[in-house]
């Protein structure tokens, strides 16, 4: 069984980006800039934003954070987005989700300029992705595709089963896997909560992507011998044996499933670090579109 090491591969990507940024700055160009909007004080959102800012700085990018209290109105938030859309120094920006209930997330996402939509959530980018055109792709599936490519996992002609159909993971993952290119070209099935015989579907998979948000959902009897398993789930489980009092697990029952696999992504250290690397890749892409490099 091969461990698909997202931590090491994401570090490689970050080194490549850092070297590109350093060389651009040497040539007199400005650093790429990522902005983020954070509403409220949700603990997980604070952690994600801090990590995104830290990673930006680590590769030589600049970042800015626009923080607002929970009671910001939708109109005020839309004004901030309009400001960031027009700011020449901002290459791309993200709006950390979830947003408070009084704000319509779809309207907010639709207000982001598609050219600065480094999260890839805008309907124009989703549409371009579906059409096989150049697009900003949501960071998690974008990171998974890069991970599989760099880990040397063959996808062409393989049967891929994606468990989960969310707009940010399952659906774009299925679209990417079925694209017509040598690092995709898989035959894809999407499963969701209304799928009948999900176990039988999963058992067909040469590549099984678990993105359900259910800890340990994928058990050994659902995985074909020799399959490649990508575990997208992240869950904090109480564990009194750990100094922190918890451990992080995925959507796959790793200990039982891993011995059956040709390759598997661990949790943590698999998909998670690739998501942040992919966000940096998207920021570079947005920068290259805006700054005409000679
Ligand atoms: P989500 O929006 O909750 O979507 C879950 C999907 O799984 C839905 O399509 C749902 O079906 C399906 N599902 C749930 N329970 C099911 C069941 N028992 N049988 C079949 N299908 C079921 O979740 P998400 O945002 O895609 O995230 C999925 C997981 O990935 C979560 O654990 C999340 O924390 C993790 N995640 C990790 C990263 C990372 O960087 N590693 C990034 C994003 C998300 P319906 O559509 O029918 O409801």
Short mmCIF file of C-alpha atoms and ligand atoms in Angstrom, two decimals:
data_model
loop_
_atom_site.label_atom_id
_atom_site.label_comp_id
_atom_site.label_asym_id
_atom_site.label_seq_id
_atom_site.Cartn_x
_atom_site.Cartn_y
_atom_site.Cartn_z
CA UNK A 1 0.00 0.00 0.00
CA UNK A 2 1.31 3.40 -1.03
CA UNK A 3 0.66 6.42 1.18
CA UNK A 4 -0.25 9.46 -0.92
CA UNK A 5 1.65 12.09 1.02
CA UNK A 6 -0.22 15.37 0.62
CA UNK A 7 1.96 17.13 3.15
CA UNK A 8 5.20 16.52 1.23
CA UNK A 9 3.60 17.20 -2.17
CA UNK A 10 2.00 20.43 -0.91
CA UNK A 11 5.40 21.55 0.41
CA UNK A 12 6.89 20.92 -3.07
CA UNK A 13 4.16 23.05 -4.66
CA UNK A 14 4.68 25.84 -2.13
CA UNK A 15 8.44 25.80 -2.83
CA UNK A 16 7.74 26.11 -6.56
CA UNK A 17 5.35 29.03 -5.95
CA UNK A 18 7.81 30.72 -3.58
CA UNK A 19 10.55 30.47 -6.19
CA UNK A 20 8.26 31.91 -8.91
CA UNK A 21 7.19 34.79 -6.63
CA UNK A 22 10.82 35.55 -5.67
CA UNK A 23 11.84 35.63 -9.32
CA UNK A 24 8.91 37.95 -10.21
CA UNK A 25 9.86 40.33 -7.41
CA UNK A 26 13.51 40.22 -8.56
CA UNK A 27 12.32 41.34 -11.99
CA UNK A 28 10.48 44.30 -10.43
CA UNK A 29 6.92 42.98 -10.37
CA UNK A 30 4.75 43.37 -7.29
CA UNK A 31 3.97 40.34 -5.09
CA UNK A 32 0.67 38.49 -5.70
CA UNK A 33 -2.00 39.57 -3.22
CA UNK A 34 -4.79 37.48 -1.71
CA UNK A 35 -7.52 39.14 0.35
CA UNK A 36 -9.95 37.39 2.68
CA UNK A 37 -13.26 38.41 4.21
CA UNK A 38 -14.10 36.95 7.61
CA UNK A 39 -17.47 37.56 9.26
CA UNK A 40 -17.88 36.70 12.95
CA UNK A 41 -15.62 34.67 15.24
CA UNK A 42 -16.22 31.01 14.36
CA UNK A 43 -13.22 29.07 15.74
CA UNK A 44 -12.68 26.84 12.69
CA UNK A 45 -12.99 29.81 10.31
CA UNK A 46 -10.43 31.78 12.36
CA UNK A 47 -8.03 28.81 12.15
CA UNK A 48 -8.50 28.42 8.37
CA UNK A 49 -8.00 32.12 7.73
CA UNK A 50 -4.88 32.25 9.92
CA UNK A 51 -3.45 29.29 8.01
CA UNK A 52 -4.23 30.85 4.62
CA UNK A 53 -2.53 34.11 5.64
CA UNK A 54 0.49 32.25 7.06
CA UNK A 55 0.87 30.23 3.87
CA UNK A 56 0.58 33.34 1.69
CA UNK A 57 3.41 34.99 3.60
CA UNK A 58 5.49 31.80 3.49
CA UNK A 59 5.54 31.87 -0.33
CA UNK A 60 6.20 35.61 -0.53
CA UNK A 61 2.64 36.70 -1.36
CA UNK A 62 0.95 39.51 0.50
CA UNK A 63 -2.49 39.19 2.06
CA UNK A 64 -5.10 41.34 3.70
CA UNK A 65 -7.95 40.43 6.01
CA UNK A 66 -11.30 42.24 6.09
CA UNK A 67 -12.97 41.36 9.40
CA UNK A 68 -16.57 42.10 10.29
CA UNK A 69 -18.88 41.34 13.17
CA UNK A 70 -21.80 38.90 12.79
CA UNK A 71 -24.24 41.78 12.45
CA UNK A 72 -22.80 43.14 9.19
CA UNK A 73 -25.66 43.56 6.71
CA UNK A 74 -25.69 41.84 3.32
CA UNK A 75 -25.62 45.27 1.67
CA UNK A 76 -22.45 46.24 3.56
CA UNK A 77 -20.82 42.93 2.67
CA UNK A 78 -21.70 43.41 -1.00
CA UNK A 79 -20.05 46.85 -0.83
CA UNK A 80 -16.83 45.30 0.50
CA UNK A 81 -16.91 42.77 -2.34
CA UNK A 82 -17.43 45.54 -4.89
CA UNK A 83 -14.45 47.38 -3.41
CA UNK A 84 -12.22 44.28 -3.63
CA UNK A 85 -13.42 43.59 -7.19
CA UNK A 86 -12.11 47.01 -8.20
CA UNK A 87 -8.92 47.13 -6.12
CA UNK A 88 -6.06 46.83 -8.64
CA UNK A 89 -3.71 45.47 -5.98
CA UNK A 90 -5.95 42.52 -5.10
CA UNK A 91 -5.46 39.53 -7.42
CA UNK A 92 -8.05 37.31 -5.80
CA UNK A 93 -10.12 37.02 -2.66
CA UNK A 94 -12.10 34.56 -0.62
CA UNK A 95 -15.13 34.91 1.61
CA UNK A 96 -14.74 32.49 4.49
CA UNK A 97 -17.86 30.33 4.87
CA UNK A 98 -20.16 29.83 6.66
CA UNK A 99 -21.76 33.28 6.70
CA UNK A 100 -24.42 34.33 9.23
CA UNK A 101 -27.94 33.16 8.39
CA UNK A 102 -29.28 36.62 7.49
CA UNK A 103 -26.85 36.80 4.55
CA UNK A 104 -27.71 35.12 1.25
CA UNK A 105 -24.57 33.14 0.39
CA UNK A 106 -25.50 32.67 -3.28
CA UNK A 107 -25.94 36.43 -3.79
CA UNK A 108 -22.62 37.09 -2.06
CA UNK A 109 -20.73 34.52 -4.16
CA UNK A 110 -22.33 35.81 -7.35
CA UNK A 111 -21.09 39.34 -6.52
CA UNK A 112 -17.42 38.29 -6.65
CA UNK A 113 -15.71 39.07 -9.96
CA UNK A 114 -15.20 35.69 -11.70
CA UNK A 115 -11.61 36.79 -12.45
CA UNK A 116 -10.86 37.21 -8.72
CA UNK A 117 -12.85 34.17 -7.60
CA UNK A 118 -9.91 32.10 -6.31
CA UNK A 119 -12.34 29.86 -4.38
CA UNK A 120 -13.92 28.90 -7.72
CA UNK A 121 -17.46 29.09 -6.30
CA UNK A 122 -18.87 31.67 -8.75
CA UNK A 123 -21.50 30.29 -11.15
CA UNK A 124 -19.39 31.48 -14.12
CA UNK A 125 -16.41 29.43 -12.93
CA UNK A 126 -18.60 26.42 -12.17
CA UNK A 127 -20.09 26.77 -15.66
CA UNK A 128 -16.67 27.03 -17.28
CA UNK A 129 -15.55 23.97 -15.34
CA UNK A 130 -18.61 22.03 -16.56
CA UNK A 131 -17.87 23.10 -20.15
CA UNK A 132 -14.23 22.00 -19.86
CA UNK A 133 -13.01 25.59 -20.24
CA UNK A 134 -10.25 27.30 -18.30
CA UNK A 135 -11.71 28.16 -14.86
CA UNK A 136 -10.92 28.78 -11.23
CA UNK A 137 -11.63 25.40 -9.66
CA UNK A 138 -12.59 24.99 -5.97
CA UNK A 139 -9.40 24.42 -4.00
CA UNK A 140 -10.14 20.98 -2.53
CA UNK A 141 -10.90 19.11 -5.79
CA UNK A 142 -8.22 21.15 -7.58
CA UNK A 143 -5.73 20.03 -4.90
CA UNK A 144 -6.85 16.40 -5.18
CA UNK A 145 -6.29 16.35 -8.96
CA UNK A 146 -2.81 17.82 -8.48
CA UNK A 147 -2.10 15.30 -5.71
CA UNK A 148 -3.08 12.33 -7.89
CA UNK A 149 -1.04 13.67 -10.80
CA UNK A 150 2.09 14.23 -8.73
CA UNK A 151 1.70 10.91 -6.90
CA UNK A 152 1.65 9.17 -10.30
CA UNK A 153 -1.87 7.76 -9.94
CA UNK A 154 -3.33 6.72 -13.31
CA UNK A 155 -6.85 8.01 -13.81
CA UNK A 156 -7.46 7.60 -17.57
CA UNK A 157 -10.02 4.88 -18.27
CA UNK A 158 -10.43 4.12 -14.55
CA UNK A 159 -13.75 3.86 -12.81
CA UNK A 160 -14.00 6.67 -10.26
CA UNK A 161 -16.77 6.81 -7.67
CA UNK A 162 -17.24 10.10 -5.84
CA UNK A 163 -19.19 9.88 -2.57
CA UNK A 164 -20.81 13.29 -2.04
CA UNK A 165 -22.18 15.90 -4.47
CA UNK A 166 -21.56 19.23 -2.72
CA UNK A 167 -20.79 22.27 -4.87
CA UNK A 168 -17.39 22.71 -3.26
CA UNK A 169 -16.10 19.11 -3.33
CA UNK A 170 -18.13 16.25 -4.83
CA UNK A 171 -19.59 17.86 -7.94
CA UNK A 172 -16.43 19.69 -9.12
CA UNK A 173 -14.40 16.57 -8.29
CA UNK A 174 -16.61 14.47 -10.57
CA UNK A 175 -16.40 17.10 -13.34
CA UNK A 176 -12.60 17.25 -13.10
CA UNK A 177 -12.21 13.48 -13.11
CA UNK A 178 -14.32 13.13 -16.25
CA UNK A 179 -12.52 15.92 -18.18
CA UNK A 180 -10.85 15.07 -21.44
CA UNK A 181 -7.19 15.22 -20.46
CA UNK A 182 -4.52 12.61 -19.68
CA UNK A 183 -4.65 13.31 -15.94
CA UNK A 184 -8.43 12.80 -15.83
CA UNK A 185 -10.41 10.81 -18.44
CA UNK A 186 -12.01 8.65 -15.74
CA UNK A 187 -15.50 7.15 -15.94
CA UNK A 188 -17.32 8.75 -13.04
CA UNK A 189 -20.24 7.89 -10.79
CA UNK A 190 -21.51 10.32 -8.14
CA UNK A 191 -23.21 8.93 -5.03
CA UNK A 192 -25.25 10.90 -2.50
CA UNK A 193 -27.73 10.38 0.30
CA UNK A 194 -30.45 9.11 -2.08
CA UNK A 195 -28.17 6.58 -3.84
CA UNK A 196 -29.43 3.01 -3.62
CA UNK A 197 -26.80 0.30 -3.10
CA UNK A 198 -24.02 2.78 -2.34
CA UNK A 199 -21.80 -0.07 -1.15
CA UNK A 200 -22.12 -1.88 -4.51
CA UNK A 201 -21.33 1.36 -6.35
CA UNK A 202 -18.28 2.00 -4.14
CA UNK A 203 -17.06 -1.55 -4.70
CA UNK A 204 -16.81 -0.85 -8.45
CA UNK A 205 -14.34 1.97 -7.90
CA UNK A 206 -10.73 1.87 -9.05
CA UNK A 207 -10.55 5.34 -7.49
CA UNK A 208 -12.88 6.07 -4.57
CA UNK A 209 -13.24 9.66 -3.36
CA UNK A 210 -14.96 9.98 0.02
CA UNK A 211 -16.45 13.44 0.63
CA UNK A 212 -19.54 12.81 2.72
CA UNK A 213 -18.70 14.48 6.00
CA UNK A 214 -19.30 11.25 7.96
CA UNK A 215 -16.39 10.01 10.10
CA UNK A 216 -15.29 6.47 9.22
CA UNK A 217 -18.20 5.99 6.77
CA UNK A 218 -16.17 4.02 4.21
CA UNK A 219 -15.50 0.60 5.67
CA UNK A 220 -13.28 -2.18 4.29
CA UNK A 221 -16.24 -4.11 2.81
CA UNK A 222 -17.00 -1.10 0.55
CA UNK A 223 -13.55 -0.99 -1.07
CA UNK A 224 -12.28 -3.13 -3.92
CA UNK A 225 -8.89 -4.81 -3.42
CA UNK A 226 -6.22 -2.61 -5.05
CA UNK A 227 -8.34 0.55 -5.21
CA UNK A 228 -6.98 4.07 -4.76
CA UNK A 229 -8.83 5.85 -1.93
CA UNK A 230 -8.95 9.63 -1.48
CA UNK A 231 -10.29 10.69 1.91
CA UNK A 232 -11.59 14.26 1.93
CA UNK A 233 -13.28 14.19 5.34
CA UNK A 234 -11.91 16.06 8.35
CA UNK A 235 -13.41 15.39 11.77
CA UNK A 236 -12.22 16.09 15.28
CA UNK A 237 -12.95 13.04 17.46
CA UNK A 238 -12.58 13.04 21.26
CA UNK A 239 -9.62 10.91 22.33
CA UNK A 240 -8.58 10.93 25.98
CA UNK A 241 -5.36 9.08 25.00
CA UNK A 242 -4.07 12.16 23.17
CA UNK A 243 -2.52 15.15 24.99
CA UNK A 244 -4.85 17.45 23.00
CA UNK A 245 -7.90 15.36 23.99
CA UNK A 246 -8.84 14.73 20.35
CA UNK A 247 -7.64 13.23 17.09
CA UNK A 248 -8.40 14.03 13.47
CA UNK A 249 -10.06 11.36 11.33
CA UNK A 250 -11.52 11.26 7.83
CA UNK A 251 -14.55 9.75 6.11
CA UNK A 252 -12.67 6.46 5.70
CA UNK A 253 -12.07 3.79 8.34
CA UNK A 254 -8.36 4.13 7.60
CA UNK A 255 -6.90 1.25 9.66
CA UNK A 256 -9.17 -1.37 8.06
CA UNK A 257 -9.33 0.11 4.56
CA UNK A 258 -5.64 0.98 4.00
CA UNK A 259 -4.39 -2.65 3.82
CA UNK A 260 -6.74 -3.30 0.87
CA UNK A 261 -5.65 -0.26 -1.12
CA UNK A 262 -3.04 0.25 -3.82
CA UNK A 263 -2.79 3.81 -2.49
CA UNK A 264 -4.59 5.98 0.04
CA UNK A 265 -4.49 9.55 1.35
CA UNK A 266 -4.07 9.79 5.14
CA UNK A 267 -6.02 12.15 7.41
CA UNK A 268 -4.40 14.40 8.44
CA UNK A 269 -1.63 14.93 5.88
CA UNK A 270 -3.49 14.02 2.68
CA UNK A 271 -6.10 16.24 1.06
CA UNK A 272 -6.05 18.98 3.74
CA UNK A 273 -2.60 20.45 2.97
CA UNK A 274 -3.32 20.22 -0.77
CA UNK A 275 -6.37 22.46 -0.37
CA UNK A 276 -4.25 25.35 0.84
CA UNK A 277 -1.60 24.68 -1.83
CA UNK A 278 -4.36 24.78 -4.47
CA UNK A 279 -5.63 28.11 -3.13
CA UNK A 280 -2.11 29.51 -3.59
CA UNK A 281 -2.03 28.04 -7.12
CA UNK A 282 -5.34 29.79 -7.86
CA UNK A 283 -3.94 33.07 -6.51
CA UNK A 284 -0.94 32.73 -8.85
CA UNK A 285 -3.31 32.02 -11.72
CA UNK A 286 -5.34 35.16 -10.90
CA UNK A 287 -2.11 37.19 -10.65
CA UNK A 288 -0.84 35.95 -14.03
CA UNK A 289 -4.17 36.99 -15.60
CA UNK A 290 -3.88 40.52 -14.18
CA UNK A 291 -0.17 41.28 -14.35
CA UNK A 292 1.27 41.14 -17.84
CA UNK A 293 4.59 39.39 -17.32
CA UNK A 294 7.13 40.01 -20.08
P1 LIG B 1 -21.47 18.49 2.49
O1 LIG B 1 -21.75 19.80 1.82
O2 LIG B 1 -22.10 18.19 3.81
O3 LIG B 1 -21.86 17.34 1.45
C1 LIG B 1 -21.87 16.00 1.84
C2 LIG B 1 -22.34 15.16 0.68
O4 LIG B 1 -22.33 13.81 1.10
C3 LIG B 1 -23.76 15.47 0.21
O5 LIG B 1 -23.80 15.43 -1.20
C4 LIG B 1 -24.59 14.35 0.82
O6 LIG B 1 -25.68 13.94 0.02
C5 LIG B 1 -23.58 13.22 0.88
N1 LIG B 1 -23.90 12.33 2.01
C6 LIG B 1 -23.96 12.64 3.32
N2 LIG B 1 -24.29 11.55 4.03
C7 LIG B 1 -24.43 10.54 3.14
C8 LIG B 1 -24.75 9.17 3.27
N3 LIG B 1 -24.99 8.61 4.46
N4 LIG B 1 -24.79 8.43 2.15
C9 LIG B 1 -24.55 8.97 0.95
N5 LIG B 1 -24.23 10.26 0.76
C10 LIG B 1 -24.17 11.04 1.85
O7 LIG B 1 -19.92 18.28 2.71
P2 LIG B 1 -18.65 18.87 1.90
O8 LIG B 1 -18.53 20.32 2.13
O9 LIG B 1 -18.64 18.34 0.51
O10 LIG B 1 -17.47 18.15 2.72
C11 LIG B 1 -17.35 16.75 2.82
C12 LIG B 1 -16.26 16.41 3.83
O11 LIG B 1 -15.03 16.95 3.36
C13 LIG B 1 -16.47 17.03 5.23
O12 LIG B 1 -15.96 16.12 6.19
C14 LIG B 1 -15.62 18.27 5.20
O13 LIG B 1 -15.15 18.65 6.48
C15 LIG B 1 -14.46 17.79 4.35
N6 LIG B 1 -13.74 18.85 3.66
C16 LIG B 1 -12.40 18.79 3.71
C17 LIG B 1 -11.65 19.72 3.05
C18 LIG B 1 -10.16 19.61 3.11
O14 LIG B 1 -9.46 20.57 2.84
N7 LIG B 1 -9.62 18.43 3.42
C19 LIG B 1 -12.26 20.75 2.33
C20 LIG B 1 -13.64 20.78 2.25
C21 LIG B 1 -14.39 19.81 2.92
P3 LIG B 1 -26.94 14.89 -0.32
O15 LIG B 1 -26.46 15.86 -1.34
O16 LIG B 1 -27.96 13.95 -0.85
O17 LIG B 1 -27.33 15.55 0.98
#
